[in-house]
PDB file of C-alpha atoms in Angstrom:
ATOM      1  CA  UNK A   1      79.818 104.799  93.827  1.00 69.00           C
ATOM      2  CA  UNK A   2      80.105 103.096  90.597  1.00 84.00           C
ATOM      3  CA  UNK A   3      80.431  99.685  90.519  1.00 87.00           C
ATOM      4  CA  UNK A   4      83.450  99.667  88.214  1.00 89.00           C
ATOM      5  CA  UNK A   5      85.478 102.305  90.593  1.00 89.00           C
ATOM      6  CA  UNK A   6      84.735  99.879  93.343  1.00 89.00           C
ATOM      7  CA  UNK A   7      85.865  96.717  91.291  1.00 91.00           C
ATOM      8  CA  UNK A   8      88.842  99.039  90.666  1.00 92.00           C
ATOM      9  CA  UNK A   9      89.586  99.879  94.011  1.00 92.00           C
ATOM     10  CA  UNK A  10      89.033  96.149  94.944  1.00 93.00           C
ATOM     11  CA  UNK A  11      91.459  94.776  92.406  1.00 94.00           C
ATOM     12  CA  UNK A  12      94.269  97.462  93.743  1.00 94.00           C
ATOM     13  CA  UNK A  13      93.756  97.304  97.475  1.00 93.00           C
ATOM     14  CA  UNK A  14      91.974  93.823  98.430  1.00 94.00           C
ATOM     15  CA  UNK A  15      94.900  92.066  99.798  1.00 93.00           C
ATOM     16  CA  UNK A  16      96.330  95.038 101.623  1.00 92.00           C
ATOM     17  CA  UNK A  17      92.835  95.738 103.555  1.00 94.00           C
ATOM     18  CA  UNK A  18      92.791  92.064 104.079  1.00 94.00           C
ATOM     19  CA  UNK A  19      96.056  91.763 105.830  1.00 91.00           C
ATOM     20  CA  UNK A  20      95.312  94.590 107.493  1.00 92.00           C
ATOM     21  CA  UNK A  21      91.960  93.255 108.972  1.00 92.00           C
ATOM     22  CA  UNK A  22      93.585  90.163 109.839  1.00 89.00           C
ATOM     23  CA  UNK A  23      96.636  91.196 112.017  1.00 87.00           C
ATOM     24  CA  UNK A  24      93.460  93.499 113.857  1.00 86.00           C
ATOM     25  CA  UNK A  25      90.727  90.766 114.465  1.00 86.00           C
ATOM     26  CA  UNK A  26      93.447  87.552 114.120  1.00 83.00           C
ATOM     27  CA  UNK A  27      90.545  85.752 112.353  1.00 83.00           C
ATOM     28  CA  UNK A  28      90.589  84.802 108.598  1.00 88.00           C
ATOM     29  CA  UNK A  29      86.944  84.652 108.353  1.00 89.00           C
ATOM     30  CA  UNK A  30      86.140  87.902 110.610  1.00 90.00           C
ATOM     31  CA  UNK A  31      89.170  89.680 108.084  1.00 92.00           C
ATOM     32  CA  UNK A  32      87.203  88.032 104.783  1.00 93.00           C
ATOM     33  CA  UNK A  33      83.870  89.157 106.106  1.00 92.00           C
ATOM     34  CA  UNK A  34      85.211  93.019 107.304  1.00 94.00           C
ATOM     35  CA  UNK A  35      87.065  93.153 103.780  1.00 95.00           C
ATOM     36  CA  UNK A  36      83.811  92.066 102.202  1.00 94.00           C
ATOM     37  CA  UNK A  37      81.700  94.891 104.406  1.00 93.00           C
ATOM     38  CA  UNK A  38      84.209  97.601 103.330  1.00 94.00           C
ATOM     39  CA  UNK A  39      83.736  96.867  99.764  1.00 94.00           C
ATOM     40  CA  UNK A  40      79.713  96.749  99.996  1.00 92.00           C
ATOM     41  CA  UNK A  41      79.484  99.871 102.092  1.00 92.00           C
ATOM     42  CA  UNK A  42      81.608 101.855  99.194  1.00 91.00           C
ATOM     43  CA  UNK A  43      78.681 100.382  96.835  1.00 90.00           C
ATOM     44  CA  UNK A  44      75.955 101.408  98.721  1.00 90.00           C
ATOM     45  CA  UNK A  45      77.099 104.666 100.270  1.00 87.00           C
ATOM     46  CA  UNK A  46      77.614 108.067  98.484  1.00 83.00           C
ATOM     47  CA  UNK A  47      81.485 107.980  99.913  1.00 80.00           C
ATOM     48  CA  UNK A  48      83.685 110.772  98.385  1.00 81.00           C
ATOM     49  CA  UNK A  49      87.624 110.877  98.939  1.00 79.00           C
ATOM     50  CA  UNK A  50      90.461 112.510  97.761  1.00 81.00           C
ATOM     51  CA  UNK A  51      92.422 111.248  94.783  1.00 82.00           C
ATOM     52  CA  UNK A  52      95.524 109.615  95.720  1.00 85.00           C
ATOM     53  CA  UNK A  53      94.086 108.922  99.239  1.00 87.00           C
ATOM     54  CA  UNK A  54      92.143 105.846  98.266  1.00 90.00           C
ATOM     55  CA  UNK A  55      94.228 103.446 100.521  1.00 91.00           C
ATOM     56  CA  UNK A  56      94.241 105.574 103.417  1.00 91.00           C
ATOM     57  CA  UNK A  57      90.397 106.156 103.337  1.00 91.00           C
ATOM     58  CA  UNK A  58      90.099 102.374 103.329  1.00 93.00           C
ATOM     59  CA  UNK A  59      92.389 101.406 105.853  1.00 93.00           C
ATOM     60  CA  UNK A  60      90.666 104.340 108.111  1.00 92.00           C
ATOM     61  CA  UNK A  61      87.425 102.337 107.105  1.00 92.00           C
ATOM     62  CA  UNK A  62      88.696  98.971 107.738  1.00 94.00           C
ATOM     63  CA  UNK A  63      90.103 100.112 111.289  1.00 93.00           C
ATOM     64  CA  UNK A  64      86.668 101.237 112.465  1.00 92.00           C
ATOM     65  CA  UNK A  65      85.033  98.472 111.151  1.00 92.00           C
ATOM     66  CA  UNK A  66      87.354  96.005 112.923  1.00 91.00           C
ATOM     67  CA  UNK A  67      87.198  97.891 116.255  1.00 89.00           C
ATOM     68  CA  UNK A  68      83.305  97.302 115.747  1.00 88.00           C
ATOM     69  CA  UNK A  69      83.654  93.852 115.261  1.00 87.00           C
ATOM     70  CA  UNK A  70      86.014  93.681 118.569  1.00 85.00           C
ATOM     71  CA  UNK A  71      83.416  95.529 120.620  1.00 83.00           C
ATOM     72  CA  UNK A  72      80.385  93.327 118.976  1.00 78.00           C
ATOM     73  CA  UNK A  73      79.247  90.380 120.855  1.00 67.00           C
ATOM     74  CA  UNK A  74      80.420  87.944 117.967  1.00 64.00           C
ATOM     75  CA  UNK A  75      84.115  88.445 119.309  1.00 60.00           C
ATOM     76  CA  UNK A  76      84.985  85.889 121.908  1.00 53.00           C
ATOM     77  CA  UNK A  77      88.401  86.433 123.583  1.00 46.00           C
ATOM     78  CA  UNK A  78      89.039  82.875 123.780  1.00 36.00           C
ATOM     79  CA  UNK A  79      88.909  82.541 119.958  1.00 47.00           C
ATOM     80  CA  UNK A  80      91.559  80.276 118.221  1.00 45.00           C
ATOM     81  CA  UNK A  81      93.886  81.860 116.312  1.00 47.00           C
ATOM     82  CA  UNK A  82      94.998  81.158 113.130  1.00 47.00           C
ATOM     83  CA  UNK A  83      98.261  81.644 112.788  1.00 49.00           C
ATOM     84  CA  UNK A  84      98.784  79.429 109.870  1.00 48.00           C
ATOM     85  CA  UNK A  85      96.688  82.157 107.924  1.00 47.00           C
ATOM     86  CA  UNK A  86      98.406  85.039 109.679  1.00 48.00           C
ATOM     87  CA  UNK A  87     101.971  83.546 108.763  1.00 51.00           C
ATOM     88  CA  UNK A  88     100.697  83.155 104.980  1.00 47.00           C
ATOM     89  CA  UNK A  89      99.219  86.809 104.894  1.00 48.00           C
ATOM     90  CA  UNK A  90     102.200  88.462 106.195  1.00 49.00           C
ATOM     91  CA  UNK A  91     104.856  86.499 104.135  1.00 48.00           C
ATOM     92  CA  UNK A  92     102.765  87.447 101.050  1.00 46.00           C
ATOM     93  CA  UNK A  93     103.676  91.186 101.616  1.00 48.00           C
ATOM     94  CA  UNK A  94     107.453  90.256 102.488  1.00 49.00           C
ATOM     95  CA  UNK A  95     109.499  87.072 102.429  1.00 47.00           C
ATOM     96  CA  UNK A  96     111.909  88.129 105.002  1.00 48.00           C
ATOM     97  CA  UNK A  97     110.011  87.726 107.904  1.00 48.00           C
ATOM     98  CA  UNK A  98     110.623  85.098 110.175  1.00 56.00           C
ATOM     99  CA  UNK A  99     108.056  83.316 111.793  1.00 68.00           C
ATOM    100  CA  UNK A 100     109.007  83.753 115.027  1.00 72.00           C
ATOM    101  CA  UNK A 101     109.372  87.603 114.788  1.00 75.00           C
ATOM    102  CA  UNK A 102     105.917  87.329 113.505  1.00 73.00           C
ATOM    103  CA  UNK A 103     104.266  85.176 116.488  1.00 75.00           C
ATOM    104  CA  UNK A 104     106.013  87.999 118.687  1.00 80.00           C
ATOM    105  CA  UNK A 105     104.398  90.521 116.919  1.00 81.00           C
ATOM    106  CA  UNK A 106     100.929  88.962 117.192  1.00 80.00           C
ATOM    107  CA  UNK A 107     101.321  88.512 121.190  1.00 84.00           C
ATOM    108  CA  UNK A 108     101.559  92.522 121.719  1.00 88.00           C
ATOM    109  CA  UNK A 109      98.420  94.058 122.520  1.00 89.00           C
ATOM    110  CA  UNK A 110      96.420  95.482 119.741  1.00 88.00           C
ATOM    111  CA  UNK A 111      97.057  99.172 120.882  1.00 90.00           C
ATOM    112  CA  UNK A 112     100.860  98.413 120.284  1.00 91.00           C
ATOM    113  CA  UNK A 113     100.441  95.947 117.223  1.00 90.00           C
ATOM    114  CA  UNK A 114      98.261  98.225 114.876  1.00 89.00           C
ATOM    115  CA  UNK A 115     100.599 101.300 114.754  1.00 92.00           C
ATOM    116  CA  UNK A 116     103.662  98.868 114.208  1.00 89.00           C
ATOM    117  CA  UNK A 117     101.811  97.020 111.731  1.00 85.00           C
ATOM    118  CA  UNK A 118     100.789 100.372 109.471  1.00 89.00           C
ATOM    119  CA  UNK A 119     104.303 101.793 110.152  1.00 89.00           C
ATOM    120  CA  UNK A 120     106.544  98.630 109.020  1.00 85.00           C
ATOM    121  CA  UNK A 121     104.251  96.479 106.911  1.00 82.00           C
ATOM    122  CA  UNK A 122     102.338  98.987 104.956  1.00 85.00           C
ATOM    123  CA  UNK A 123     104.585 101.841 105.403  1.00 87.00           C
ATOM    124  CA  UNK A 124     102.405 104.805 106.417  1.00 90.00           C
ATOM    125  CA  UNK A 125     104.237 107.535 108.236  1.00 92.00           C
ATOM    126  CA  UNK A 126     102.701 108.448 111.964  1.00 93.00           C
ATOM    127  CA  UNK A 127     100.609 111.300 111.004  1.00 92.00           C
ATOM    128  CA  UNK A 128      98.946 108.792 108.613  1.00 91.00           C
ATOM    129  CA  UNK A 129      98.495 106.242 111.078  1.00 92.00           C
ATOM    130  CA  UNK A 130      97.563 108.824 113.670  1.00 92.00           C
ATOM    131  CA  UNK A 131      94.365 109.911 111.032  1.00 91.00           C
ATOM    132  CA  UNK A 132      93.646 106.112 110.273  1.00 90.00           C
ATOM    133  CA  UNK A 133      93.376 105.115 113.945  1.00 90.00           C
ATOM    134  CA  UNK A 134      91.749 108.212 115.226  1.00 90.00           C
ATOM    135  CA  UNK A 135      94.935 108.922 118.131  1.00 93.00           C
ATOM    136  CA  UNK A 136      97.653 111.915 118.264  1.00 94.00           C
ATOM    137  CA  UNK A 137     100.738 111.357 116.709  1.00 93.00           C
ATOM    138  CA  UNK A 138     102.457 111.468 119.899  1.00 94.00           C
ATOM    139  CA  UNK A 139     100.506 108.527 120.607  1.00 94.00           C
ATOM    140  CA  UNK A 140     101.537 106.541 117.585  1.00 94.00           C
ATOM    141  CA  UNK A 141     105.260 107.058 118.069  1.00 94.00           C
ATOM    142  CA  UNK A 142     104.623 106.405 122.060  1.00 95.00           C
ATOM    143  CA  UNK A 143     102.983 102.970 120.996  1.00 94.00           C
ATOM    144  CA  UNK A 144     105.416 102.255 118.436  1.00 93.00           C
ATOM    145  CA  UNK A 145     108.495 102.591 121.231  1.00 93.00           C
ATOM    146  CA  UNK A 146     106.766 100.424 123.356  1.00 93.00           C
ATOM    147  CA  UNK A 147     106.129  97.819 120.948  1.00 92.00           C
ATOM    148  CA  UNK A 148     109.485  97.748 119.616  1.00 91.00           C
ATOM    149  CA  UNK A 149     110.583  97.300 123.473  1.00 91.00           C
ATOM    150  CA  UNK A 150     108.270  94.658 124.337  1.00 90.00           C
ATOM    151  CA  UNK A 151     109.663  92.899 121.088  1.00 87.00           C
ATOM    152  CA  UNK A 152     113.075  93.286 122.143  1.00 86.00           C
ATOM    153  CA  UNK A 153     112.331  92.308 125.694  1.00 87.00           C
ATOM    154  CA  UNK A 154     110.387  88.940 124.112  1.00 82.00           C
ATOM    155  CA  UNK A 155     113.054  88.191 121.860  1.00 79.00           C
ATOM    156  CA  UNK A 156     115.890  88.444 124.359  1.00 80.00           C
ATOM    157  CA  UNK A 157     114.053  85.757 126.413  1.00 73.00           C
TER     158      UNK A 157
END
């Protein structure tokens, strides 16, 4: 892909990709590395995607890289979570989110957190989320429903 096109994509979508990766891996440094890897891959590979589907394709690439990171030896389950960075990233997207609600969302299992994030923070439809996460539409609906139930239980206590 040409450098100019990648730069345009970076300017348009880097913040969204960063927030998505950050909510996935919960580490500011790793999220930055993943964003860098996504755009480096665009520079080095012959990537072709449909016009108007750039963001969806980039989100899918990011999800795959995040999954690979979480499977890698670099990922340590006891790593410190940088909640301040996560709160800043989400507050940049929407000022109406309370810190308390965001902390509750971050405590959800990753299988529930990612569809919830993509739907409510990024505005993707269930079918688009299914393609990004490589799961069925019914799985997306069930995960979002369970995530909302778990949030409700957590917030009531």
